[in-house]
Amino acid sequence: MPYDSYLHMSSNQETFASHLDPSKESSTDVSSVDLSFLPDELNQENTEQTLTEGKQGVERNHEIQGDPSRLQSVSEKNSNGICTDNFNLSNSGSNPLPTENSTLPSPENSSSSFFPLTSMTPLMPVTPVSESSGIVPQLQNIVSTVNLACKLDLKKIALHAKNAEYNPKRFAAVIMRIREPRTTALIFSSGKMVCTGAKSEELSRLAARKFARVVQKLGFPARFLDFKIQNMVGSCDVRFPIRLESLVLTHQQFSSYEPELFPGLIYRMVKPRIVLLIFVSGKVVLTGAKERSEIYEAFENIYPILKSFKKA
Amino acid sequence: MSGGGRSRCPDCGCAELVEDSHYAQSQLVCADCGCVVSEGLLTTTFADEGHLQEVTYSRSTGESEQVSRSQQRGLRRVRDLCRVLQLPSTFEDTAVSYYQRAFQHPGLHAARLQKKEVLVGCCVLVTCRQHNWPLTMGTICALLYANLELFSGTYLQIVKVLGLDVPALSLADLVKTYCSSFKLFQASPSVSVKFVEDKEKMVSRTLQLVELASETWLVTGRHPVPVITAAAYLAWRSLQPGGRLTCSLSRFCKLAGVDLPHPAYLRVQELLDILLRMAGQLAWLRILNLDKQTVVKHIGDLLQHRCILLRQAFRDEAEEEEGDEQQQEEGEEAGSSTLEMPEKKRPASSPPPLLPPCMLRPPKRPCPTPADSRVTGEEDISDSEIEQYLRTPREIKDFQRAQAASQAGTSAPITS
């Protein structure tokens, strides 16, 4: 679960050669992280680097907060799930770096002097965590389109491919599925293709390439043009119940709450242009993003609003 | 008719050109100096119509002036609906104006007739909501024989398109209206005397139960009507438990002459759970070991003290957290034992948290692990991986044969 995601991220960050696009990949941000365990000169370097770093689209306070203030904001019991245990562990006493629970300066700006440290311990990068929420929305679905740039014979594709279904009376496209990554594609006779179901941008691109490769192997001169992410859907849980009736009163111009029609509140955020579905259980679904940062930014914008409705 | 936007008079340069006719010939004449700018060449749709020449309807002036037949029918239906619902006359005018405004929007102007019918209901609903007149979408859909999906789509569209500010359905008013529609207030052949109830008492107790439900998270996110049905049922039973404890929810709805919404069963159970927890806080009720049937007898007492009982019965998580944080700070400084803070300290059998039922149920399945983030999207794709998705030539032949056989089978007459 969320804790596991940190482990994955940490092993990822060990390979500094990986040039993941910082805007796409969950990049590290040490703005809210306690770096007191690092020797002074490294600490200094680090703060400068984070201050000069510009994160795309995510407006966040880049100040490094001291211990006590951060402890308070993060120590809310289990309501913010992820960060609590990790940060508590890393702050307890003077021990050097318990294995999973330390924090890491961002890879793109790390100088070679940091390498020895990282090779000793798998340091854990901090994903876009704002000092206020500590919750990261998980991406659930990515919809992308690509142009294969050749006319396709859908009947032939349906005949030669095992994973394709084609019912021209119902829908004028072949529905093809692959197992890894688990995605579905709609392939039209014009050569345009829609790929859905991937959990990240890279996986969506990989899946689209696999579909294109299948079409190629079927004998069509398929290319891979204009790959574009059209929509991204993320979800997360704030872990406390929300008074939707009050939220719709105070944010009337953005919210639509009709319990007769739908149990959730539909919040249309203007900047970034994201639609959020907010439910009484505290679960939030964010959709309409073209970039990952928009989802994170939207959640950081809505979290203080939701927190103000925390008390019944 | 002025010719604004056309050329200027060559003599005086004024733009006020008037269309005039010299005998039968139309002329364009300057209004200031009287110079004839042009003649015999002018035709406008208006002029054409005047000269009895054909002009397409969409370009004619008639369309914008007259109200189309479809719009007229819609406006008539709006008025009829307002009369059927016995709404005040001011509502009618507001609803009509909304319909006219909506009709001008291209999306709704060219919509199918079915949608225009539903639009009638949407305008009436918006009007009622804005005047705090409790009207549910279910009622309107039933009156219009419309399906709720189409209604909801049209309603959300019209709210967005017209930029309307629609307040929420007022629950208190809905309770009063809904309860007033019950047929339990007079004895009749179907309603025996022991089932008859005083309207005021019933409405006030139902209102209190609905308030209790909304405080305990039973109303947020749920359809309002089943909550009210459940509250009315419990209120009615508690007012005279003697003869009514054995009456079931479906029988109650039949007596009252209202439809039984399916979620009402669950709401009754949830309300009874809350009431039982509250009863556990009252000393004289704790010894009685109440269950879901017997607690109904004491609903009156419970409602009377509901504020205190709720606070005692349920731990408020948010207040607890603040208390704990203060505890931490104070504890660290003073180093005192926790006995000094008895109220904040949680007892061994702690009261349950006050949460919506969906948060109290255990999660159905564990959260799926997030994907490995090492993917770049540019990895190599092995041939074998792709080939697993392709049919071998033999499989293709088999598939084609099977397809042909099934088609032949369907086209041939079915034999036993």
XYZ file of C-alpha atoms in Angstrom:
728
model
C 0.000 0.000 0.000
C 1.173 3.589 0.389
C 4.154 2.471 2.389
C 5.092 0.059 -0.351
C 5.051 2.803 -2.884
C 7.817 4.507 -0.996
C 9.940 1.403 -1.156
C 9.484 1.231 -4.874
C 10.394 4.834 -5.256
C 13.474 4.404 -3.180
C 14.868 1.586 -5.277
C 14.076 3.643 -8.313
C 15.960 6.615 -7.111
C 19.027 4.547 -6.501
C 19.558 4.333 -10.201
C 20.534 7.882 -10.776
C 21.140 7.134 -14.376
C 17.448 6.947 -14.909
C 16.444 10.132 -16.561
C 12.873 10.080 -15.697
C 11.256 13.240 -16.739
C 10.727 15.048 -13.467
C 7.394 16.313 -14.502
C 6.082 12.874 -15.255
C 7.718 10.705 -12.685
C 6.878 11.350 -9.086
C 9.797 13.580 -8.482
C 11.389 14.184 -5.190
C 10.918 17.264 -3.239
C 12.693 17.762 0.003
C 10.977 20.935 0.947
C 9.231 19.388 3.887
C 11.904 16.999 4.909
C 14.140 16.950 7.877
C 17.730 16.896 6.747
C 19.352 17.395 10.099
C 20.934 13.978 9.989
C 23.109 14.961 7.054
C 26.484 16.590 7.748
C 26.330 20.334 7.570
C 27.855 21.012 4.204
C 25.570 18.544 2.512
C 22.620 20.054 4.276
C 23.542 23.448 3.007
C 23.972 22.278 -0.549
C 20.729 20.563 -0.386
C 18.700 23.520 0.755
C 20.118 25.620 -2.034
C 19.286 23.018 -4.574
C 15.743 22.623 -3.489
C 15.222 26.324 -3.480
C 16.418 26.687 -7.006
C 14.470 23.743 -8.280
C 11.329 24.538 -10.085
C 8.592 21.990 -10.011
C 6.285 22.108 -12.931
C 2.837 23.196 -12.088
C 2.936 22.417 -8.437
C 2.850 25.464 -6.322
C 4.350 24.648 -3.027
C 6.089 26.328 -0.232
C 9.751 25.574 -0.599
C 10.826 26.478 2.860
C 12.469 23.845 4.892
C 10.555 23.569 8.079
C 12.109 22.857 11.370
C 11.431 19.734 13.332
C 8.698 20.667 15.772
C 6.420 22.333 13.283
C 6.674 19.449 10.910
C 6.162 16.887 13.573
C 2.900 18.473 14.512
C 1.615 18.724 11.020
C 2.537 15.182 10.184
C 1.799 13.475 13.426
C -1.939 13.385 12.989
C -2.687 9.895 13.935
C -3.221 7.687 11.008
C -5.323 10.276 9.357
C -2.579 10.931 6.885
C -1.417 7.415 6.697
C 1.702 7.526 4.740
C 4.235 9.863 6.178
C 3.682 9.546 9.867
C 5.573 6.401 10.630
C 8.386 7.153 8.264
C 9.108 10.606 9.506
C 8.772 9.655 13.107
C 11.289 6.942 12.679
C 13.727 9.123 10.859
C 13.517 11.757 13.536
C 13.854 9.587 16.530
C 17.205 10.212 17.973
C 20.515 10.373 16.361
C 20.731 7.079 14.682
C 22.017 7.142 11.287
C 19.576 6.305 8.704
C 17.418 3.362 9.438
C 17.153 1.710 6.112
C 13.844 2.607 4.571
C 12.968 5.681 6.407
C 15.321 8.358 5.364
C 14.948 11.109 2.930
C 16.888 11.877 -0.113
C 17.889 14.990 -1.952
C 16.517 15.159 -5.434
C 18.364 13.086 -7.972
C 18.483 15.548 -10.782
C 20.579 17.977 -8.827
C 22.582 15.631 -6.735
C 26.274 16.013 -7.003
C 28.619 13.106 -6.953
C 29.382 13.681 -3.316
C 26.032 12.230 -2.449
C 26.672 8.890 -4.024
C 28.523 7.289 -1.136
C 25.633 8.005 1.138
C 23.118 6.564 -1.193
C 25.030 3.443 -1.861
C 25.074 2.740 1.854
C 21.400 3.056 2.431
C 18.452 3.050 0.098
C 17.380 6.552 0.762
C 13.783 7.278 0.243
C 12.794 10.124 -1.979
C 9.982 12.299 -1.009
C 7.266 12.268 -3.609
C 5.261 15.448 -4.051
C 4.287 15.719 -0.458
C 3.218 19.041 0.774
C 3.784 19.829 4.353
C 0.062 20.077 4.729
C -1.353 16.844 3.443
C 1.176 14.065 3.257
C -1.137 12.176 0.935
C -0.300 11.422 -2.661
C -3.098 10.657 -5.081
C -2.609 7.375 -6.922
C -3.102 7.346 -10.649
C -5.771 4.862 -11.596
C -6.295 5.296 -15.301
C -4.637 7.009 -18.227
C -6.331 7.541 -21.572
C -4.092 8.257 -24.515
C -4.380 8.437 -28.276
C -1.936 7.694 -31.026
C -2.044 7.787 -34.797
C -0.888 4.652 -36.581
C -1.036 6.568 -39.853
C -2.317 3.818 -42.099
C -5.708 2.511 -43.069
C -6.579 -0.695 -41.275
C -8.716 -3.641 -42.232
C -10.582 -4.287 -39.002
C -11.973 -7.624 -40.138
C -8.503 -8.897 -40.862
C -7.261 -7.708 -37.484
C -10.144 -9.422 -35.711
C -9.437 -12.612 -37.598
C -5.697 -12.756 -37.084
C -5.452 -11.482 -33.526
C -6.550 -13.550 -30.560
C -7.039 -10.626 -28.258
C -9.322 -8.615 -30.517
C -13.074 -8.322 -30.646
C -14.951 -6.625 -33.428
C -18.687 -6.168 -33.632
C -19.375 -3.641 -36.382
C -23.053 -3.461 -35.533
C -22.313 -2.323 -32.023
C -19.202 -0.238 -32.468
C -17.062 0.656 -35.422
C -13.699 -0.268 -33.903
C -11.695 -3.286 -32.850
C -11.345 -3.692 -29.084
C -7.958 -5.192 -28.344
C -6.503 -6.088 -24.962
C -3.038 -6.999 -23.776
C -2.033 -8.512 -20.494
C 1.076 -6.577 -19.634
C 0.442 -3.766 -18.929
C -3.211 -4.578 -18.489
C -4.773 -2.212 -20.998
C -7.448 -1.989 -23.665
C -7.226 -0.271 -27.027
C -9.856 0.884 -29.466
C -8.458 0.653 -32.966
C -10.311 2.453 -35.732
C -10.127 1.809 -39.440
C -8.671 5.264 -40.013
C -5.576 4.192 -38.120
C -6.292 6.141 -34.952
C -6.088 4.311 -31.685
C -7.222 5.023 -28.114
C -5.410 3.259 -25.282
C -6.977 3.040 -21.815
C -6.353 1.339 -18.498
C -2.707 2.063 -17.816
C -1.656 3.240 -14.375
C 1.083 5.632 -15.452
C 2.121 7.694 -18.439
C 5.056 5.470 -19.257
C 2.955 2.350 -19.035
C 0.404 3.939 -21.336
C 3.109 4.685 -23.861
C 4.488 1.188 -23.578
C 1.061 -0.338 -24.005
C 0.315 1.823 -27.033
C 3.602 0.732 -28.580
C 2.714 -2.901 -27.975
C -0.627 -2.473 -29.655
C 1.062 -0.768 -32.576
C 3.517 -3.640 -32.764
C 0.676 -6.154 -32.905
C -0.885 -4.229 -35.766
C 2.497 -4.137 -37.486
C 2.914 -7.854 -37.166
C -0.438 -8.311 -38.796
C 1.023 -6.797 -41.909
C 0.038 -3.145 -41.733
C 2.625 -0.360 -42.076
C 1.776 1.043 -38.694
C 3.732 3.977 -37.330
C 3.587 5.686 -33.949
C 2.710 9.318 -34.405
C 1.336 12.009 -32.095
C 1.141 10.001 -28.931
C -0.783 12.183 -26.514
C -2.165 11.668 -23.065
C -5.764 12.816 -23.129
C -6.967 12.181 -19.610
C -5.609 11.067 -16.290
C -7.636 9.835 -13.332
C -6.319 9.680 -9.801
C -7.812 8.817 -6.446
C -6.931 9.097 -2.795
C -8.352 8.985 0.671
C -8.188 11.756 3.238
C -9.294 9.329 5.961
C -11.919 11.496 7.598
C -15.624 11.967 6.825
C -16.684 15.114 5.013
C -19.882 17.118 5.459
C -20.844 17.457 1.822
C -23.909 19.591 2.599
C -21.716 22.209 4.237
C -19.113 22.066 1.502
C -21.696 22.785 -1.143
C -22.898 25.807 0.825
C -19.506 27.423 1.172
C -18.183 26.553 -2.264
C -21.401 26.840 -4.129
C -19.947 28.272 -7.313
C -17.698 25.258 -7.847
C -19.685 22.409 -6.318
C -22.674 20.420 -7.370
C -24.171 18.071 -4.783
C -27.432 16.329 -5.636
C -27.901 13.347 -3.344
C -30.974 12.343 -5.331
C -28.753 11.783 -8.341
C -25.289 10.878 -7.135
C -23.837 10.290 -3.657
C -20.732 12.345 -4.266
C -20.090 16.035 -4.578
C -18.800 17.183 -7.988
C -16.251 19.938 -7.523
C -15.071 21.713 -10.662
C -11.793 23.348 -9.825
C -10.816 26.239 -12.019
C -7.082 26.216 -11.558
C -5.999 23.616 -12.471
C -8.980 22.606 -14.536
C -9.805 19.361 -12.779
C -13.059 17.760 -11.734
C -13.050 16.183 -8.293
C -15.602 13.710 -6.975
C -15.689 14.002 -3.216
C -17.475 11.375 -1.170
C -18.665 11.366 2.411
C -16.133 8.669 3.331
C -13.283 11.002 2.491
C -12.349 9.349 -0.758
C -11.566 11.760 -3.559
C -11.407 11.007 -7.271
C -9.624 13.530 -9.504
C -10.095 13.488 -13.246
C -9.617 15.617 -16.321
C -5.883 16.099 -16.031
C -3.484 16.114 -18.922
C -0.472 15.973 -16.641
C 0.308 14.293 -13.376
C 1.218 17.565 -11.708
C -2.287 18.877 -12.262
C -3.698 16.055 -10.164
C -1.245 16.677 -7.355
C -1.849 20.379 -7.480
C -5.608 19.949 -7.440
C -5.404 17.701 -4.435
C -3.164 20.106 -2.575
C -5.691 22.824 -3.294
C -8.658 20.822 -2.072
C -7.055 19.299 0.998
C -7.154 22.435 3.202
C -10.753 22.974 2.163
C -11.683 19.437 3.139
C -9.798 19.683 6.379
C -11.882 22.634 7.401
C -14.923 20.350 7.243
C -13.331 17.632 9.278
C -15.171 18.308 12.496
C -18.767 17.260 12.507
C -36.109 50.613 -42.125
C -32.673 52.118 -41.816
C -29.797 50.683 -43.752
C -27.254 50.790 -41.001
C -24.028 49.109 -41.964
C -24.332 49.801 -45.619
C -22.526 52.467 -47.602
C -22.552 56.113 -46.806
C -24.232 58.788 -48.842
C -21.745 60.035 -51.433
C -22.992 63.601 -51.068
C -23.051 64.343 -47.361
C -21.360 61.249 -46.048
C -24.074 60.385 -43.586
C -24.677 56.777 -42.825
C -28.389 57.130 -42.336
C -29.709 55.564 -45.479
C -33.393 54.914 -45.585
C -35.113 52.473 -47.790
C -37.880 54.192 -49.570
C -39.892 53.435 -52.594
C -40.668 55.690 -55.453
C -43.910 54.256 -56.702
C -43.102 50.583 -57.069
C -39.366 50.938 -57.296
C -37.385 50.632 -54.090
C -34.693 53.225 -53.523
C -31.989 53.806 -51.001
C -32.190 57.458 -50.004
C -30.018 59.464 -47.668
C -32.013 60.682 -44.679
C -30.133 63.982 -44.447
C -29.799 65.358 -47.914
C -32.297 63.242 -49.816
C -29.807 62.045 -52.357
C -30.738 58.782 -53.965
C -27.839 56.412 -53.407
C -29.122 53.496 -55.382
C -32.326 52.205 -56.685
C -33.932 49.084 -57.921
C -31.205 46.822 -56.611
C -32.242 46.463 -53.077
C -33.813 43.388 -51.722
C -33.913 42.359 -48.141
C -35.728 39.420 -46.710
C -38.224 41.776 -45.296
C -38.684 43.433 -48.636
C -38.859 40.078 -50.334
C -41.483 38.923 -47.973
C -43.349 42.126 -48.592
C -43.143 41.454 -52.315
C -44.392 37.926 -51.781
C -41.147 36.233 -52.745
C -39.904 33.040 -51.168
C -37.455 33.300 -48.324
C -36.213 30.372 -46.249
C -37.720 30.288 -42.794
C -34.436 30.291 -40.966
C -33.372 33.516 -42.744
C -36.685 35.205 -42.399
C -37.500 37.672 -39.721
C -40.471 35.635 -38.571
C -38.444 33.089 -36.675
C -36.975 35.456 -34.189
C -40.226 37.236 -33.561
C -42.667 34.421 -33.256
C -42.621 31.705 -30.689
C -42.290 28.333 -32.376
C -44.954 25.742 -31.921
C -42.684 23.458 -29.981
C -41.791 26.238 -27.600
C -45.432 27.180 -27.217
C -46.296 23.642 -26.300
C -43.442 23.528 -23.836
C -44.582 26.729 -22.164
C -48.100 25.395 -21.926
C -46.800 22.221 -20.291
C -44.811 24.244 -17.799
C -47.938 26.064 -16.735
C -49.917 22.831 -16.582
C -47.284 21.182 -14.429
C -47.266 24.115 -12.034
C -51.031 23.882 -11.739
C -50.974 20.131 -11.149
C -48.441 20.614 -8.374
C -50.556 23.454 -6.982
C -47.685 25.875 -6.948
C -48.203 29.589 -6.308
C -48.726 31.647 -9.456
C -45.387 33.459 -9.154
C -43.651 30.140 -9.636
C -45.334 29.730 -12.986
C -43.873 32.940 -14.370
C -40.395 32.127 -13.141
C -40.534 28.626 -14.587
C -41.795 29.962 -17.900
C -38.960 32.465 -18.091
C -36.414 29.727 -17.401
C -37.909 27.616 -20.137
C -37.714 30.468 -22.609
C -34.114 31.172 -21.713
C -33.194 27.529 -21.952
C -34.922 27.182 -25.271
C -32.687 29.809 -26.808
C -29.573 27.787 -26.208
C -28.565 25.862 -29.320
C -27.938 22.671 -27.411
C -31.462 22.579 -26.041
C -33.139 24.245 -28.983
C -32.294 21.375 -31.276
C -32.795 18.635 -28.720
C -35.187 15.791 -29.201
C -38.762 16.164 -28.093
C -38.169 13.773 -25.230
C -35.536 16.076 -23.850
C -37.750 19.107 -24.257
C -40.436 17.345 -22.234
C -37.949 16.708 -19.499
C -36.770 20.311 -19.751
C -40.237 21.350 -18.626
C -39.759 19.405 -15.413
C -36.265 20.772 -14.897
C -37.453 24.380 -15.085
C -40.211 23.699 -12.582
C -37.778 21.944 -10.278
C -35.291 24.809 -10.355
C -38.067 27.271 -9.570
C -39.259 25.216 -6.629
C -35.771 24.794 -5.242
C -35.113 28.482 -5.399
C -38.256 29.174 -3.405
C -37.467 26.350 -0.966
C -40.498 24.421 -2.086
C -39.652 20.783 -1.407
C -40.126 18.910 -4.637
C -38.183 15.759 -5.346
C -36.918 14.685 -8.723
C -38.705 11.408 -8.257
C -42.053 13.170 -8.091
C -41.424 15.127 -11.273
C -40.172 12.101 -13.151
C -43.254 10.197 -12.123
C -45.498 13.016 -13.312
C -43.695 13.352 -16.631
C -43.206 9.628 -17.158
C -39.559 10.436 -17.718
C -36.605 8.307 -16.773
C -34.327 9.652 -14.103
C -31.170 9.359 -16.190
C -32.395 11.673 -18.907
C -33.810 13.996 -16.291
C -30.555 14.178 -14.376
C -28.531 14.859 -17.526
C -30.852 17.624 -18.648
C -31.029 19.117 -15.168
C -27.264 19.318 -14.761
C -26.944 20.719 -18.270
C -29.473 23.433 -17.731
C -27.942 24.459 -14.407
C -24.566 24.814 -16.079
C -25.833 26.486 -19.255
C -28.006 29.060 -17.533
C -25.524 29.516 -14.698
C -28.197 29.023 -12.091
C -27.714 29.053 -8.383
C -29.863 26.210 -7.120
C -30.024 25.761 -3.354
C -30.123 22.300 -1.872
C -33.336 20.466 -1.113
C -34.503 21.614 2.301
C -34.916 18.492 4.335
C -37.140 19.979 7.028
C -39.707 21.181 4.502
C -39.574 17.865 2.699
C -40.333 16.063 5.949
C -43.390 18.205 6.531
C -44.708 17.773 3.013
C -43.988 14.068 2.890
C -45.547 13.342 6.262
C -48.587 15.407 5.422
C -49.226 13.126 2.493
C -49.657 10.122 4.780
C -53.140 8.790 5.194
C -52.737 8.002 8.850
C -54.402 10.960 10.398
C -57.967 9.804 10.116
C -59.630 6.487 10.667
C -60.822 4.831 7.499
C -61.789 1.333 6.368
C -58.126 0.507 5.725
C -56.690 2.331 8.732
C -57.980 1.117 12.063
C -58.199 3.449 15.052
C -55.098 2.174 16.773
C -53.056 3.192 13.743
C -54.351 6.718 13.532
C -51.913 9.329 14.726
C -51.895 13.009 15.446
C -50.252 14.834 12.575
C -48.376 17.441 14.597
C -46.828 14.945 16.950
C -45.829 12.680 14.146
C -44.270 15.400 12.055
C -42.308 16.830 14.957
C -40.955 13.465 16.025
C -40.061 12.535 12.474
C -38.241 15.825 12.152
C -36.253 15.109 15.280
C -35.310 11.676 14.031
C -34.232 13.084 10.682
C -32.074 15.636 12.448
C -30.552 12.845 14.472
C -29.859 10.948 11.286
C -28.169 13.908 9.644
C -25.981 14.477 12.698
C -24.886 10.864 12.667
C -23.904 10.769 9.001
C -26.885 8.798 7.794
C -28.096 11.469 5.389
C -24.974 12.746 3.636
C -24.575 11.209 0.221
C -27.841 9.282 0.441
C -31.188 9.840 -1.212
C -33.276 11.901 1.230
C -36.640 10.178 0.842
C -35.834 6.727 2.285
C -34.372 8.400 5.387
C -37.609 10.254 5.911
C -39.672 7.115 5.375
C -37.579 5.269 7.940
C -37.800 8.137 10.416
C -41.558 8.419 9.974
C -41.962 4.705 10.512
C -39.992 4.739 13.750
C -41.706 7.899 14.942
C -45.153 6.477 14.290
C -44.331 3.251 16.079
C -42.843 4.995 19.071
C -45.816 7.277 19.602
C -48.023 4.299 20.426
C -45.805 1.269 20.778
C -48.616 -0.790 22.197
C -50.368 -1.795 19.046
C -47.722 -0.878 16.525
C -44.502 -2.627 17.442
C -45.391 -5.589 15.319
C -46.230 -3.550 12.252
C -43.645 -3.991 9.513
C -42.240 -1.249 7.324
C -44.033 -2.439 4.216
C -47.342 -2.577 6.047
C -46.788 0.912 7.379
C -46.215 2.237 3.883
C -49.353 0.540 2.641
C -51.365 2.076 5.461
C -49.904 5.487 4.832
C -50.458 5.177 1.119
C -46.878 5.906 0.058
C -44.378 3.931 -1.970
C -41.805 1.996 -0.031
C -38.326 2.922 -1.242
C -35.983 -0.009 -0.933
C -33.141 1.738 0.955
C -35.601 2.521 3.759
C -34.998 -0.930 5.249
C -31.313 -0.183 5.675
C -32.000 3.271 7.052
C -34.289 1.811 9.697
C -31.535 -0.554 10.803
C -28.949 2.199 10.881
C -31.209 4.497 12.892
C -31.960 1.725 15.356
C -28.229 1.080 15.772
C -27.658 4.708 16.635
C -30.590 4.725 19.046
C -29.344 1.595 20.767
C -25.924 3.165 21.298
C -27.544 6.226 22.742
C -29.715 4.089 24.985
C -26.595 2.458 26.340
C -25.647 5.803 27.864
C -28.803 6.139 29.938
C -28.513 4.286 33.195
C -32.126 3.255 33.491
C -32.147 1.921 29.950
C -28.887 0.077 30.168
C -30.314 -2.371 32.659
C -33.207 -3.145 30.380
C -30.992 -4.722 27.718
C -32.852 -3.236 24.830
C -32.913 -4.668 21.367
C -34.057 -3.245 18.085
C -37.709 -3.832 18.838
C -37.868 -2.645 22.417
C -35.774 0.467 21.937
C -38.654 1.910 19.912
C -40.613 2.358 23.099
C -37.995 4.729 24.444
C -37.379 6.817 21.367
C -39.167 9.754 22.969
C -36.750 9.858 25.906
C -33.748 9.342 23.708
C -34.706 12.169 21.412
C -35.233 14.486 24.329
C -31.643 14.079 25.488
C -30.108 13.408 22.154
C -27.355 16.028 22.232
C -25.764 14.770 25.397
C -26.295 11.151 24.534
C -24.654 11.523 21.155
C -21.640 13.160 22.630
C -21.289 10.436 25.212
C -22.104 7.568 22.947
C -19.695 8.383 20.181
C -16.127 9.383 20.278
C -15.570 12.444 18.158
C -12.322 11.703 16.401
C -11.375 15.264 15.645
C -11.771 16.404 19.217
C -9.885 13.354 20.370
C -6.925 14.203 18.188
C -6.630 17.709 19.492
C -6.898 16.360 22.974
C -4.156 13.862 22.265
C -1.824 16.439 20.808
C -2.305 18.629 23.832
C -1.765 15.578 25.945
C 1.520 14.893 24.228
C 2.821 18.376 24.808
C 1.602 18.584 28.350
C 2.761 15.094 29.091
C 6.233 15.806 27.799
C 6.583 18.969 29.798
C 5.035 17.958 33.057
C 5.844 14.315 32.834
C 2.669 13.657 34.741
C 0.735 10.476 34.715
C -2.233 10.141 32.474
C -4.551 9.928 35.446
C -4.586 13.690 35.508
C -6.430 13.763 32.241
C -9.220 11.314 32.780
C -11.650 12.661 30.253
C -9.307 12.629 27.317
C -7.869 9.252 28.078
C -9.634 6.526 26.242
C -11.109 3.806 28.447
C -10.518 0.189 27.648
C -13.931 -0.246 26.032
C -13.836 2.934 23.992
C -17.000 4.222 22.358
C -17.094 3.727 18.610
C -16.261 6.626 16.341
C -19.072 8.621 14.801
C -18.547 7.908 11.143
C -20.664 7.361 8.077
C -21.652 3.700 7.705
C -19.494 3.318 4.607
C -16.403 4.033 6.685
C -17.377 1.615 9.424
C -17.673 -1.369 7.156
C -14.422 -3.219 6.555
C -12.909 -2.543 3.127
C -13.989 -5.066 0.548
C -10.581 -5.764 -0.867
C -7.077 -4.586 -0.147
C -5.805 -1.573 -2.071
C -3.981 -2.704 -5.170
C -0.239 -2.143 -5.104
C 0.872 0.722 -7.307
C 2.729 -0.058 -10.477
C 6.467 -0.374 -10.610
C 7.710 3.111 -11.347
C 10.820 1.993 -13.175
C 9.051 1.910 -16.512
C 10.234 4.425 -19.083
C 7.819 3.609 -21.857
C 10.628 3.065 -24.325
C 11.526 -0.466 -23.394
C 12.085 -3.072 -26.039
C 9.155 -5.209 -26.920
C 10.066 -8.785 -27.569
C 8.651 -10.545 -30.586
C 7.520 -13.484 -28.562
C 5.402 -11.272 -26.408
C 3.595 -9.909 -29.416
C 3.268 -13.242 -31.104
C 1.342 -14.658 -28.173
C -1.503 -12.459 -29.304
C -1.557 -13.610 -32.910
C -3.326 -16.613 -34.285
C -1.392 -19.260 -36.145
C -2.576 -19.969 -39.705
C -4.111 -23.175 -38.537
C -6.034 -21.414 -35.810
C -7.238 -18.893 -38.374
C -8.613 -21.650 -40.559
C -10.325 -23.278 -37.595
C -11.800 -19.966 -36.540
C -13.099 -19.244 -40.022
C -14.631 -22.666 -40.262
C -16.294 -22.227 -36.880
C -17.637 -18.824 -37.889
C -19.040 -20.177 -41.147
C -20.634 -23.086 -39.308
C -22.300 -20.841 -36.756
C -23.600 -18.525 -39.447
C -24.928 -21.422 -41.432
C -26.496 -22.709 -38.249
C -28.296 -19.464 -37.528
C -29.525 -19.026 -41.056
C -30.798 -22.585 -41.368
C -34.083 -23.465 -39.654
C -33.679 -24.850 -36.176
C -34.036 -28.582 -36.089
C -34.315 -30.616 -32.938
